[in-house]
Amino acid sequence: MAIKPALAEAINDQIRAEFQSAYLYLQMSAWFTEQNLPGFAHWMRTQWQEETLHAMKLYDFVHQRGGAIVLGGIDAPVGSYANPLSVFEKVREHELMITDRINALYERALTEKDLPLQIVLQWFINEQVEEESQVMEIIDRLKLIGSDGPSIYLFDRQLATRPAATAGEGA
Ligand code: FEO
């Protein structure tokens, strides 16, 4: 069954939000590189990849359902931060906003009785739980160790081991 145009439009707006997330995390990755924290930069660059996969998962879904892709504009992200903790607090704030959006879209899929969209969004609902939890873990660790000193370099080495985003992880 073809997707209703109004629903396709709402998904297009979520595609825009996922690309906005990717763009934000790429900017954060650059900031970490410039602070000589390559492990944090790697973690953010992996998150950029993941967000791109999220956008493309919705993009492919719209086409599979006979809808049209209309890409919206994305804003320039903030490029400078006080310290690593403030970066991750911004990530948390951003992801809570994304969770609200996904939940609202899911409510809409329920109202419109669009079962395939509900199934796709259930994957995103789980993904948001995972992302929020990962970010909270990093925030808790940063609060414990502070933003400078040897511990931050050890943590940086740990974040450098994050595996690349794959289709399984992001799509
Ligand atoms: Fe696409 Fe960070 O959620």
mmCIF file of C-alpha atoms and ligand atoms in Angstrom, residues 18 47 51 54 95 98 128 131, ligand 1:
data_model
loop_
_atom_site.group_PDB
_atom_site.id
_atom_site.type_symbol
_atom_site.label_atom_id
_atom_site.label_comp_id
_atom_site.label_asym_id
_atom_site.label_seq_id
_atom_site.Cartn_x
_atom_site.Cartn_y
_atom_site.Cartn_z
ATOM 1 C CA GLU A 18 18.757 12.685 10.973
ATOM 2 C CA GLN A 47 28.058 8.668 15.169
ATOM 3 C CA GLU A 51 23.008 9.113 11.679
ATOM 4 C CA HIS A 54 19.364 6.368 9.928
ATOM 5 C CA GLU A 95 18.981 13.030 21.230
ATOM 6 C CA ILE A 98 15.090 13.290 18.384
ATOM 7 C CA GLN A 128 16.969 5.888 20.775
ATOM 8 C CA GLU A 131 21.799 5.968 22.098
HETATM 9 FE FE1 FEO B 1 19.317 8.956 14.587
HETATM 10 FE FE2 FEO B 1 20.949 9.740 17.153
HETATM 11 O O1 FEO B 1 19.401 9.107 16.382
#
